[in-house]
Amino acid sequence: MPKIVNHDAHKDEIAQRAAAYFSEHGYSGVGMRGVAQYLGMSKSALYHYFPSKEALFLACTKQVIRQFPEPSGNSALGEAAQLQELMDCMKQDFGSEMALVLDYLRGKKPDEIADDPAMRETVAYFLGTVTRIVGEERAPETLAQIIGTLLLHYFSGGNWKADFHGLRID
């Protein structure tokens, strides 16, 4: 009797495992052959699920976003506490994630970045999350403050201390 495979679930599992490989090796340092070897599958099997490295990266991005810990959404905690939860979650792998994103975007023109499905997915997720906390009007500025603070914290080797609108990073 033939083995029944849930195609979508298997595809999600491949993307989840490949995300770790991208995180470790960067975008430009990864080829489909290397990913296939890491996953223990043939390159043709990988291409069966993902027609290109870009398609695989987009699937990896979606997997990472799906598994990103959401702030509790408990409005009783207050806005500052919810934003603090989000920033603390983002801080965990911020350096390696930013390095991967910048490697992925290297050489792309601004209009290509704006149209890139992985970047659109990422921005939509984080902007949507912040919007649920502070509202649509304040979300872009608040997200920019969070990302800017995390960048400065990372660039300073963790020595950047900040306290804005009740959010702390140290």
mmCIF file with all atom_site columns, C-alpha atoms in Angstrom:
data_model
loop_
_atom_site.group_PDB
_atom_site.id
_atom_site.type_symbol
_atom_site.label_atom_id
_atom_site.label_alt_id
_atom_site.label_comp_id
_atom_site.label_asym_id
_atom_site.label_entity_id
_atom_site.label_seq_id
_atom_site.pdbx_PDB_ins_code
_atom_site.Cartn_x
_atom_site.Cartn_y
_atom_site.Cartn_z
_atom_site.occupancy
_atom_site.B_iso_or_equiv
_atom_site.pdbx_formal_charge
_atom_site.auth_seq_id
_atom_site.auth_comp_id
_atom_site.auth_asym_id
_atom_site.auth_atom_id
_atom_site.pdbx_PDB_model_num
ATOM 1   C CA . MET A 1 1   ? 0.000  0.000  0.000  1.00 0.00 ? 1   MET A CA 1
ATOM 2   C CA . PRO A 1 2   ? 1.444  3.410  -0.928 1.00 0.00 ? 2   PRO A CA 1
ATOM 3   C CA . LYS A 1 3   ? 2.600  5.713  1.803  1.00 0.00 ? 3   LYS A CA 1
ATOM 4   C CA . ILE A 1 4   ? 0.211  8.628  2.311  1.00 0.00 ? 4   ILE A CA 1
ATOM 5   C CA . VAL A 1 5   ? 2.040  11.911 2.796  1.00 0.00 ? 5   VAL A CA 1
ATOM 6   C CA . ASN A 1 6   ? 0.385  15.128 3.859  1.00 0.00 ? 6   ASN A CA 1
ATOM 7   C CA . HIS A 1 7   ? 2.076  17.342 1.261  1.00 0.00 ? 7   HIS A CA 1
ATOM 8   C CA . ASP A 1 8   ? 1.421  20.627 3.075  1.00 0.00 ? 8   ASP A CA 1
ATOM 9   C CA . ALA A 1 9   ? 2.560  19.341 6.456  1.00 0.00 ? 9   ALA A CA 1
ATOM 10  C CA . HIS A 1 10  ? 5.730  17.872 4.930  1.00 0.00 ? 10  HIS A CA 1
ATOM 11  C CA . LYS A 1 11  ? 6.404  21.138 3.110  1.00 0.00 ? 11  LYS A CA 1
ATOM 12  C CA . ASP A 1 12  ? 6.009  23.061 6.380  1.00 0.00 ? 12  ASP A CA 1
ATOM 13  C CA . GLU A 1 13  ? 8.382  20.651 8.132  1.00 0.00 ? 13  GLU A CA 1
ATOM 14  C CA . ILE A 1 14  ? 10.991 21.099 5.387  1.00 0.00 ? 14  ILE A CA 1
ATOM 15  C CA . ALA A 1 15  ? 10.691 24.895 5.651  1.00 0.00 ? 15  ALA A CA 1
ATOM 16  C CA . GLN A 1 16  ? 11.001 24.783 9.433  1.00 0.00 ? 16  GLN A CA 1
ATOM 17  C CA . ARG A 1 17  ? 14.175 22.714 9.287  1.00 0.00 ? 17  ARG A CA 1
ATOM 18  C CA . ALA A 1 18  ? 15.610 24.750 6.396  1.00 0.00 ? 18  ALA A CA 1
ATOM 19  C CA . ALA A 1 19  ? 15.075 27.972 8.387  1.00 0.00 ? 19  ALA A CA 1
ATOM 20  C CA . ALA A 1 20  ? 17.659 26.775 10.894 1.00 0.00 ? 20  ALA A CA 1
ATOM 21  C CA . TYR A 1 21  ? 20.101 26.109 8.058  1.00 0.00 ? 21  TYR A CA 1
ATOM 22  C CA . PHE A 1 22  ? 19.578 29.603 6.604  1.00 0.00 ? 22  PHE A CA 1
ATOM 23  C CA . SER A 1 23  ? 20.072 31.119 10.067 1.00 0.00 ? 23  SER A CA 1
ATOM 24  C CA . GLU A 1 24  ? 23.344 29.291 10.506 1.00 0.00 ? 24  GLU A CA 1
ATOM 25  C CA . HIS A 1 25  ? 24.789 29.822 7.011  1.00 0.00 ? 25  HIS A CA 1
ATOM 26  C CA . GLY A 1 26  ? 23.169 33.039 5.783  1.00 0.00 ? 26  GLY A CA 1
ATOM 27  C CA . TYR A 1 27  ? 21.263 33.445 2.554  1.00 0.00 ? 27  TYR A CA 1
ATOM 28  C CA . SER A 1 28  ? 24.099 33.864 0.086  1.00 0.00 ? 28  SER A CA 1
ATOM 29  C CA . GLY A 1 29  ? 26.047 30.993 1.647  1.00 0.00 ? 29  GLY A CA 1
ATOM 30  C CA . VAL A 1 30  ? 23.244 28.530 0.990  1.00 0.00 ? 30  VAL A CA 1
ATOM 31  C CA . GLY A 1 31  ? 22.421 26.601 -2.152 1.00 0.00 ? 31  GLY A CA 1
ATOM 32  C CA . MET A 1 32  ? 19.629 24.139 -2.741 1.00 0.00 ? 32  MET A CA 1
ATOM 33  C CA . ARG A 1 33  ? 22.149 21.284 -2.817 1.00 0.00 ? 33  ARG A CA 1
ATOM 34  C CA . GLY A 1 34  ? 23.459 22.197 0.641  1.00 0.00 ? 34  GLY A CA 1
ATOM 35  C CA . VAL A 1 35  ? 19.946 22.553 2.040  1.00 0.00 ? 35  VAL A CA 1
ATOM 36  C CA . ALA A 1 36  ? 18.951 19.186 0.573  1.00 0.00 ? 36  ALA A CA 1
ATOM 37  C CA . GLN A 1 37  ? 22.006 17.515 2.107  1.00 0.00 ? 37  GLN A CA 1
ATOM 38  C CA . TYR A 1 38  ? 21.280 19.126 5.470  1.00 0.00 ? 38  TYR A CA 1
ATOM 39  C CA . LEU A 1 39  ? 17.681 17.902 5.291  1.00 0.00 ? 39  LEU A CA 1
ATOM 40  C CA . GLY A 1 40  ? 18.730 14.408 4.216  1.00 0.00 ? 40  GLY A CA 1
ATOM 41  C CA . MET A 1 41  ? 16.844 14.515 0.949  1.00 0.00 ? 41  MET A CA 1
ATOM 42  C CA . SER A 1 42  ? 17.748 14.738 -2.716 1.00 0.00 ? 42  SER A CA 1
ATOM 43  C CA . LYS A 1 43  ? 17.963 18.088 -4.444 1.00 0.00 ? 43  LYS A CA 1
ATOM 44  C CA . SER A 1 44  ? 15.215 16.989 -6.854 1.00 0.00 ? 44  SER A CA 1
ATOM 45  C CA . ALA A 1 45  ? 12.937 16.128 -3.903 1.00 0.00 ? 45  ALA A CA 1
ATOM 46  C CA . LEU A 1 46  ? 13.558 19.597 -2.459 1.00 0.00 ? 46  LEU A CA 1
ATOM 47  C CA . TYR A 1 47  ? 12.735 21.166 -5.837 1.00 0.00 ? 47  TYR A CA 1
ATOM 48  C CA . HIS A 1 48  ? 9.526  19.111 -5.875 1.00 0.00 ? 48  HIS A CA 1
ATOM 49  C CA . TYR A 1 49  ? 8.345  21.149 -2.886 1.00 0.00 ? 49  TYR A CA 1
ATOM 50  C CA . PHE A 1 50  ? 10.075 24.461 -3.626 1.00 0.00 ? 50  PHE A CA 1
ATOM 51  C CA . PRO A 1 51  ? 10.796 25.580 -7.203 1.00 0.00 ? 51  PRO A CA 1
ATOM 52  C CA . SER A 1 52  ? 13.555 27.987 -6.141 1.00 0.00 ? 52  SER A CA 1
ATOM 53  C CA . LYS A 1 53  ? 15.712 29.117 -3.254 1.00 0.00 ? 53  LYS A CA 1
ATOM 54  C CA . GLU A 1 54  ? 13.551 32.249 -3.028 1.00 0.00 ? 54  GLU A CA 1
ATOM 55  C CA . ALA A 1 55  ? 10.389 30.146 -2.655 1.00 0.00 ? 55  ALA A CA 1
ATOM 56  C CA . LEU A 1 56  ? 12.067 28.103 0.075  1.00 0.00 ? 56  LEU A CA 1
ATOM 57  C CA . PHE A 1 57  ? 13.191 31.272 1.878  1.00 0.00 ? 57  PHE A CA 1
ATOM 58  C CA . LEU A 1 58  ? 9.653  32.677 1.733  1.00 0.00 ? 58  LEU A CA 1
ATOM 59  C CA . ALA A 1 59  ? 8.302  29.432 3.211  1.00 0.00 ? 59  ALA A CA 1
ATOM 60  C CA . CYS A 1 60  ? 10.973 29.598 5.926  1.00 0.00 ? 60  CYS A CA 1
ATOM 61  C CA . THR A 1 61  ? 9.997  33.200 6.675  1.00 0.00 ? 61  THR A CA 1
ATOM 62  C CA . LYS A 1 62  ? 6.349  32.208 7.019  1.00 0.00 ? 62  LYS A CA 1
ATOM 63  C CA . GLN A 1 63  ? 7.276  29.319 9.321  1.00 0.00 ? 63  GLN A CA 1
ATOM 64  C CA . VAL A 1 64  ? 9.386  31.537 11.564 1.00 0.00 ? 64  VAL A CA 1
ATOM 65  C CA . ILE A 1 65  ? 6.604  34.131 11.748 1.00 0.00 ? 65  ILE A CA 1
ATOM 66  C CA . ARG A 1 66  ? 4.016  31.450 12.576 1.00 0.00 ? 66  ARG A CA 1
ATOM 67  C CA . GLN A 1 67  ? 6.141  30.248 15.446 1.00 0.00 ? 67  GLN A CA 1
ATOM 68  C CA . PHE A 1 68  ? 7.110  33.692 16.716 1.00 0.00 ? 68  PHE A CA 1
ATOM 69  C CA . PRO A 1 69  ? 5.801  34.080 20.259 1.00 0.00 ? 69  PRO A CA 1
ATOM 70  C CA . GLU A 1 70  ? 2.960  36.588 20.215 1.00 0.00 ? 70  GLU A CA 1
ATOM 71  C CA . PRO A 1 71  ? 2.545  39.052 23.054 1.00 0.00 ? 71  PRO A CA 1
ATOM 72  C CA . SER A 1 72  ? -0.168 37.790 25.374 1.00 0.00 ? 72  SER A CA 1
ATOM 73  C CA . GLY A 1 73  ? -2.680 40.282 24.004 1.00 0.00 ? 73  GLY A CA 1
ATOM 74  C CA . ASN A 1 74  ? -3.880 40.777 27.543 1.00 0.00 ? 74  ASN A CA 1
ATOM 75  C CA . SER A 1 75  ? -5.005 44.401 27.475 1.00 0.00 ? 75  SER A CA 1
ATOM 76  C CA . ALA A 1 76  ? -5.176 44.306 31.281 1.00 0.00 ? 76  ALA A CA 1
ATOM 77  C CA . LEU A 1 77  ? -1.369 44.224 31.200 1.00 0.00 ? 77  LEU A CA 1
ATOM 78  C CA . GLY A 1 78  ? -1.355 47.616 29.563 1.00 0.00 ? 78  GLY A CA 1
ATOM 79  C CA . GLU A 1 79  ? 0.254  48.847 26.412 1.00 0.00 ? 79  GLU A CA 1
ATOM 80  C CA . ALA A 1 80  ? 3.784  49.197 27.783 1.00 0.00 ? 80  ALA A CA 1
ATOM 81  C CA . ALA A 1 81  ? 3.846  45.646 29.163 1.00 0.00 ? 81  ALA A CA 1
ATOM 82  C CA . GLN A 1 82  ? 2.577  44.190 25.876 1.00 0.00 ? 82  GLN A CA 1
ATOM 83  C CA . LEU A 1 83  ? 5.184  46.141 23.899 1.00 0.00 ? 83  LEU A CA 1
ATOM 84  C CA . GLN A 1 84  ? 7.846  45.016 26.357 1.00 0.00 ? 84  GLN A CA 1
ATOM 85  C CA . GLU A 1 85  ? 6.825  41.388 25.763 1.00 0.00 ? 85  GLU A CA 1
ATOM 86  C CA . LEU A 1 86  ? 7.124  41.907 22.012 1.00 0.00 ? 86  LEU A CA 1
ATOM 87  C CA . MET A 1 87  ? 10.508 43.615 22.245 1.00 0.00 ? 87  MET A CA 1
ATOM 88  C CA . ASP A 1 88  ? 11.839 40.916 24.572 1.00 0.00 ? 88  ASP A CA 1
ATOM 89  C CA . CYS A 1 89  ? 10.742 38.219 22.102 1.00 0.00 ? 89  CYS A CA 1
ATOM 90  C CA . MET A 1 90  ? 12.306 40.086 19.171 1.00 0.00 ? 90  MET A CA 1
ATOM 91  C CA . LYS A 1 91  ? 15.554 40.602 21.093 1.00 0.00 ? 91  LYS A CA 1
ATOM 92  C CA . GLN A 1 92  ? 16.236 36.864 21.501 1.00 0.00 ? 92  GLN A CA 1
ATOM 93  C CA . ASP A 1 93  ? 17.502 36.162 17.972 1.00 0.00 ? 93  ASP A CA 1
ATOM 94  C CA . PHE A 1 94  ? 17.609 39.726 16.691 1.00 0.00 ? 94  PHE A CA 1
ATOM 95  C CA . GLY A 1 95  ? 21.268 39.807 15.650 1.00 0.00 ? 95  GLY A CA 1
ATOM 96  C CA . SER A 1 96  ? 21.240 36.571 13.677 1.00 0.00 ? 96  SER A CA 1
ATOM 97  C CA . GLU A 1 97  ? 17.864 37.361 12.107 1.00 0.00 ? 97  GLU A CA 1
ATOM 98  C CA . MET A 1 98  ? 19.011 40.841 11.015 1.00 0.00 ? 98  MET A CA 1
ATOM 99  C CA . ALA A 1 99  ? 22.237 39.411 9.595  1.00 0.00 ? 99  ALA A CA 1
ATOM 100 C CA . LEU A 1 100 ? 20.201 36.898 7.589  1.00 0.00 ? 100 LEU A CA 1
ATOM 101 C CA . VAL A 1 101 ? 17.750 39.542 6.351  1.00 0.00 ? 101 VAL A CA 1
ATOM 102 C CA . LEU A 1 102 ? 20.518 41.946 5.326  1.00 0.00 ? 102 LEU A CA 1
ATOM 103 C CA . ASP A 1 103 ? 22.332 39.118 3.529  1.00 0.00 ? 103 ASP A CA 1
ATOM 104 C CA . TYR A 1 104 ? 19.080 38.228 1.741  1.00 0.00 ? 104 TYR A CA 1
ATOM 105 C CA . LEU A 1 105 ? 18.502 41.860 0.713  1.00 0.00 ? 105 LEU A CA 1
ATOM 106 C CA . ARG A 1 106 ? 22.082 42.522 -0.410 1.00 0.00 ? 106 ARG A CA 1
ATOM 107 C CA . GLY A 1 107 ? 22.106 43.862 -3.960 1.00 0.00 ? 107 GLY A CA 1
ATOM 108 C CA . LYS A 1 108 ? 18.349 44.371 -4.193 1.00 0.00 ? 108 LYS A CA 1
ATOM 109 C CA . LYS A 1 109 ? 17.001 47.743 -5.248 1.00 0.00 ? 109 LYS A CA 1
ATOM 110 C CA . PRO A 1 110 ? 14.459 49.550 -3.036 1.00 0.00 ? 110 PRO A CA 1
ATOM 111 C CA . ASP A 1 111 ? 11.558 48.685 -5.355 1.00 0.00 ? 111 ASP A CA 1
ATOM 112 C CA . GLU A 1 112 ? 12.596 45.016 -5.325 1.00 0.00 ? 112 GLU A CA 1
ATOM 113 C CA . ILE A 1 113 ? 12.678 45.052 -1.523 1.00 0.00 ? 113 ILE A CA 1
ATOM 114 C CA . ALA A 1 114 ? 9.268  46.744 -1.377 1.00 0.00 ? 114 ALA A CA 1
ATOM 115 C CA . ASP A 1 115 ? 7.812  44.043 -3.645 1.00 0.00 ? 115 ASP A CA 1
ATOM 116 C CA . ASP A 1 116 ? 9.622  41.134 -2.005 1.00 0.00 ? 116 ASP A CA 1
ATOM 117 C CA . PRO A 1 117 ? 7.076  38.642 -0.597 1.00 0.00 ? 117 PRO A CA 1
ATOM 118 C CA . ALA A 1 118 ? 9.247  37.654 2.385  1.00 0.00 ? 118 ALA A CA 1
ATOM 119 C CA . MET A 1 119 ? 9.774  41.280 3.398  1.00 0.00 ? 119 MET A CA 1
ATOM 120 C CA . ARG A 1 120 ? 6.113  42.151 2.886  1.00 0.00 ? 120 ARG A CA 1
ATOM 121 C CA . GLU A 1 121 ? 5.105  39.180 5.043  1.00 0.00 ? 121 GLU A CA 1
ATOM 122 C CA . THR A 1 122 ? 7.534  40.175 7.799  1.00 0.00 ? 122 THR A CA 1
ATOM 123 C CA . VAL A 1 123 ? 6.578  43.854 7.871  1.00 0.00 ? 123 VAL A CA 1
ATOM 124 C CA . ALA A 1 124 ? 2.867  43.005 7.788  1.00 0.00 ? 124 ALA A CA 1
ATOM 125 C CA . TYR A 1 125 ? 3.255  40.620 10.714 1.00 0.00 ? 125 TYR A CA 1
ATOM 126 C CA . PHE A 1 126 ? 5.162  42.992 12.991 1.00 0.00 ? 126 PHE A CA 1
ATOM 127 C CA . LEU A 1 127 ? 3.139  46.056 12.008 1.00 0.00 ? 127 LEU A CA 1
ATOM 128 C CA . GLY A 1 128 ? -0.070 44.100 12.600 1.00 0.00 ? 128 GLY A CA 1
ATOM 129 C CA . THR A 1 129 ? 1.157  42.936 15.994 1.00 0.00 ? 129 THR A CA 1
ATOM 130 C CA . VAL A 1 130 ? 2.076  46.464 17.080 1.00 0.00 ? 130 VAL A CA 1
ATOM 131 C CA . THR A 1 131 ? -1.191 47.830 15.655 1.00 0.00 ? 131 THR A CA 1
ATOM 132 C CA . ARG A 1 132 ? -3.183 45.464 17.871 1.00 0.00 ? 132 ARG A CA 1
ATOM 133 C CA . ILE A 1 133 ? -1.362 46.933 20.867 1.00 0.00 ? 133 ILE A CA 1
ATOM 134 C CA . VAL A 1 134 ? -1.151 50.690 20.159 1.00 0.00 ? 134 VAL A CA 1
ATOM 135 C CA . GLY A 1 135 ? -3.588 51.265 17.305 1.00 0.00 ? 135 GLY A CA 1
ATOM 136 C CA . GLU A 1 136 ? -3.098 52.005 13.638 1.00 0.00 ? 136 GLU A CA 1
ATOM 137 C CA . GLU A 1 137 ? -2.039 55.633 14.015 1.00 0.00 ? 137 GLU A CA 1
ATOM 138 C CA . ARG A 1 138 ? 0.885  54.989 16.366 1.00 0.00 ? 138 ARG A CA 1
ATOM 139 C CA . ALA A 1 139 ? 1.973  51.567 15.087 1.00 0.00 ? 139 ALA A CA 1
ATOM 140 C CA . PRO A 1 140 ? 4.531  52.615 12.412 1.00 0.00 ? 140 PRO A CA 1
ATOM 141 C CA . GLU A 1 141 ? 6.391  54.972 14.766 1.00 0.00 ? 141 GLU A CA 1
ATOM 142 C CA . THR A 1 142 ? 6.279  52.491 17.645 1.00 0.00 ? 142 THR A CA 1
ATOM 143 C CA . LEU A 1 143 ? 7.592  49.646 15.491 1.00 0.00 ? 143 LEU A CA 1
ATOM 144 C CA . ALA A 1 144 ? 10.378 51.913 14.192 1.00 0.00 ? 144 ALA A CA 1
ATOM 145 C CA . GLN A 1 145 ? 11.343 52.767 17.781 1.00 0.00 ? 145 GLN A CA 1
ATOM 146 C CA . ILE A 1 146 ? 11.427 49.108 18.776 1.00 0.00 ? 146 ILE A CA 1
ATOM 147 C CA . ILE A 1 147 ? 13.532 48.040 15.788 1.00 0.00 ? 147 ILE A CA 1
ATOM 148 C CA . GLY A 1 148 ? 15.828 51.052 16.147 1.00 0.00 ? 148 GLY A CA 1
ATOM 149 C CA . THR A 1 149 ? 16.350 50.319 19.818 1.00 0.00 ? 149 THR A CA 1
ATOM 150 C CA . LEU A 1 150 ? 17.077 46.657 19.115 1.00 0.00 ? 150 LEU A CA 1
ATOM 151 C CA . LEU A 1 151 ? 19.567 47.609 16.382 1.00 0.00 ? 151 LEU A CA 1
ATOM 152 C CA . LEU A 1 152 ? 21.416 50.021 18.656 1.00 0.00 ? 152 LEU A CA 1
ATOM 153 C CA . HIS A 1 153 ? 21.436 47.441 21.436 1.00 0.00 ? 153 HIS A CA 1
ATOM 154 C CA . TYR A 1 154 ? 22.882 44.858 19.034 1.00 0.00 ? 154 TYR A CA 1
ATOM 155 C CA . PHE A 1 155 ? 25.409 47.257 17.454 1.00 0.00 ? 155 PHE A CA 1
ATOM 156 C CA . SER A 1 156 ? 26.700 48.230 20.900 1.00 0.00 ? 156 SER A CA 1
ATOM 157 C CA . GLY A 1 157 ? 27.317 44.627 21.880 1.00 0.00 ? 157 GLY A CA 1
ATOM 158 C CA . GLY A 1 158 ? 24.433 44.757 24.320 1.00 0.00 ? 158 GLY A CA 1
ATOM 159 C CA . ASN A 1 159 ? 25.699 47.900 26.032 1.00 0.00 ? 159 ASN A CA 1
ATOM 160 C CA . TRP A 1 160 ? 22.979 50.226 24.689 1.00 0.00 ? 160 TRP A CA 1
ATOM 161 C CA . LYS A 1 161 ? 20.510 50.945 27.437 1.00 0.00 ? 161 LYS A CA 1
ATOM 162 C CA . ALA A 1 162 ? 17.211 52.555 26.594 1.00 0.00 ? 162 ALA A CA 1
ATOM 163 C CA . ASP A 1 163 ? 14.001 53.467 28.301 1.00 0.00 ? 163 ASP A CA 1
ATOM 164 C CA . PHE A 1 164 ? 11.291 54.987 26.131 1.00 0.00 ? 164 PHE A CA 1
ATOM 165 C CA . HIS A 1 165 ? 7.568  55.056 26.749 1.00 0.00 ? 165 HIS A CA 1
ATOM 166 C CA . GLY A 1 166 ? 8.013  52.568 29.562 1.00 0.00 ? 166 GLY A CA 1
ATOM 167 C CA . LEU A 1 167 ? 9.992  50.081 27.440 1.00 0.00 ? 167 LEU A CA 1
ATOM 168 C CA . ARG A 1 168 ? 13.380 49.010 28.722 1.00 0.00 ? 168 ARG A CA 1
ATOM 169 C CA . ILE A 1 169 ? 16.240 47.292 27.029 1.00 0.00 ? 169 ILE A CA 1
ATOM 170 C CA . ASP A 1 170 ? 19.360 46.368 28.895 1.00 0.00 ? 170 ASP A CA 1
#
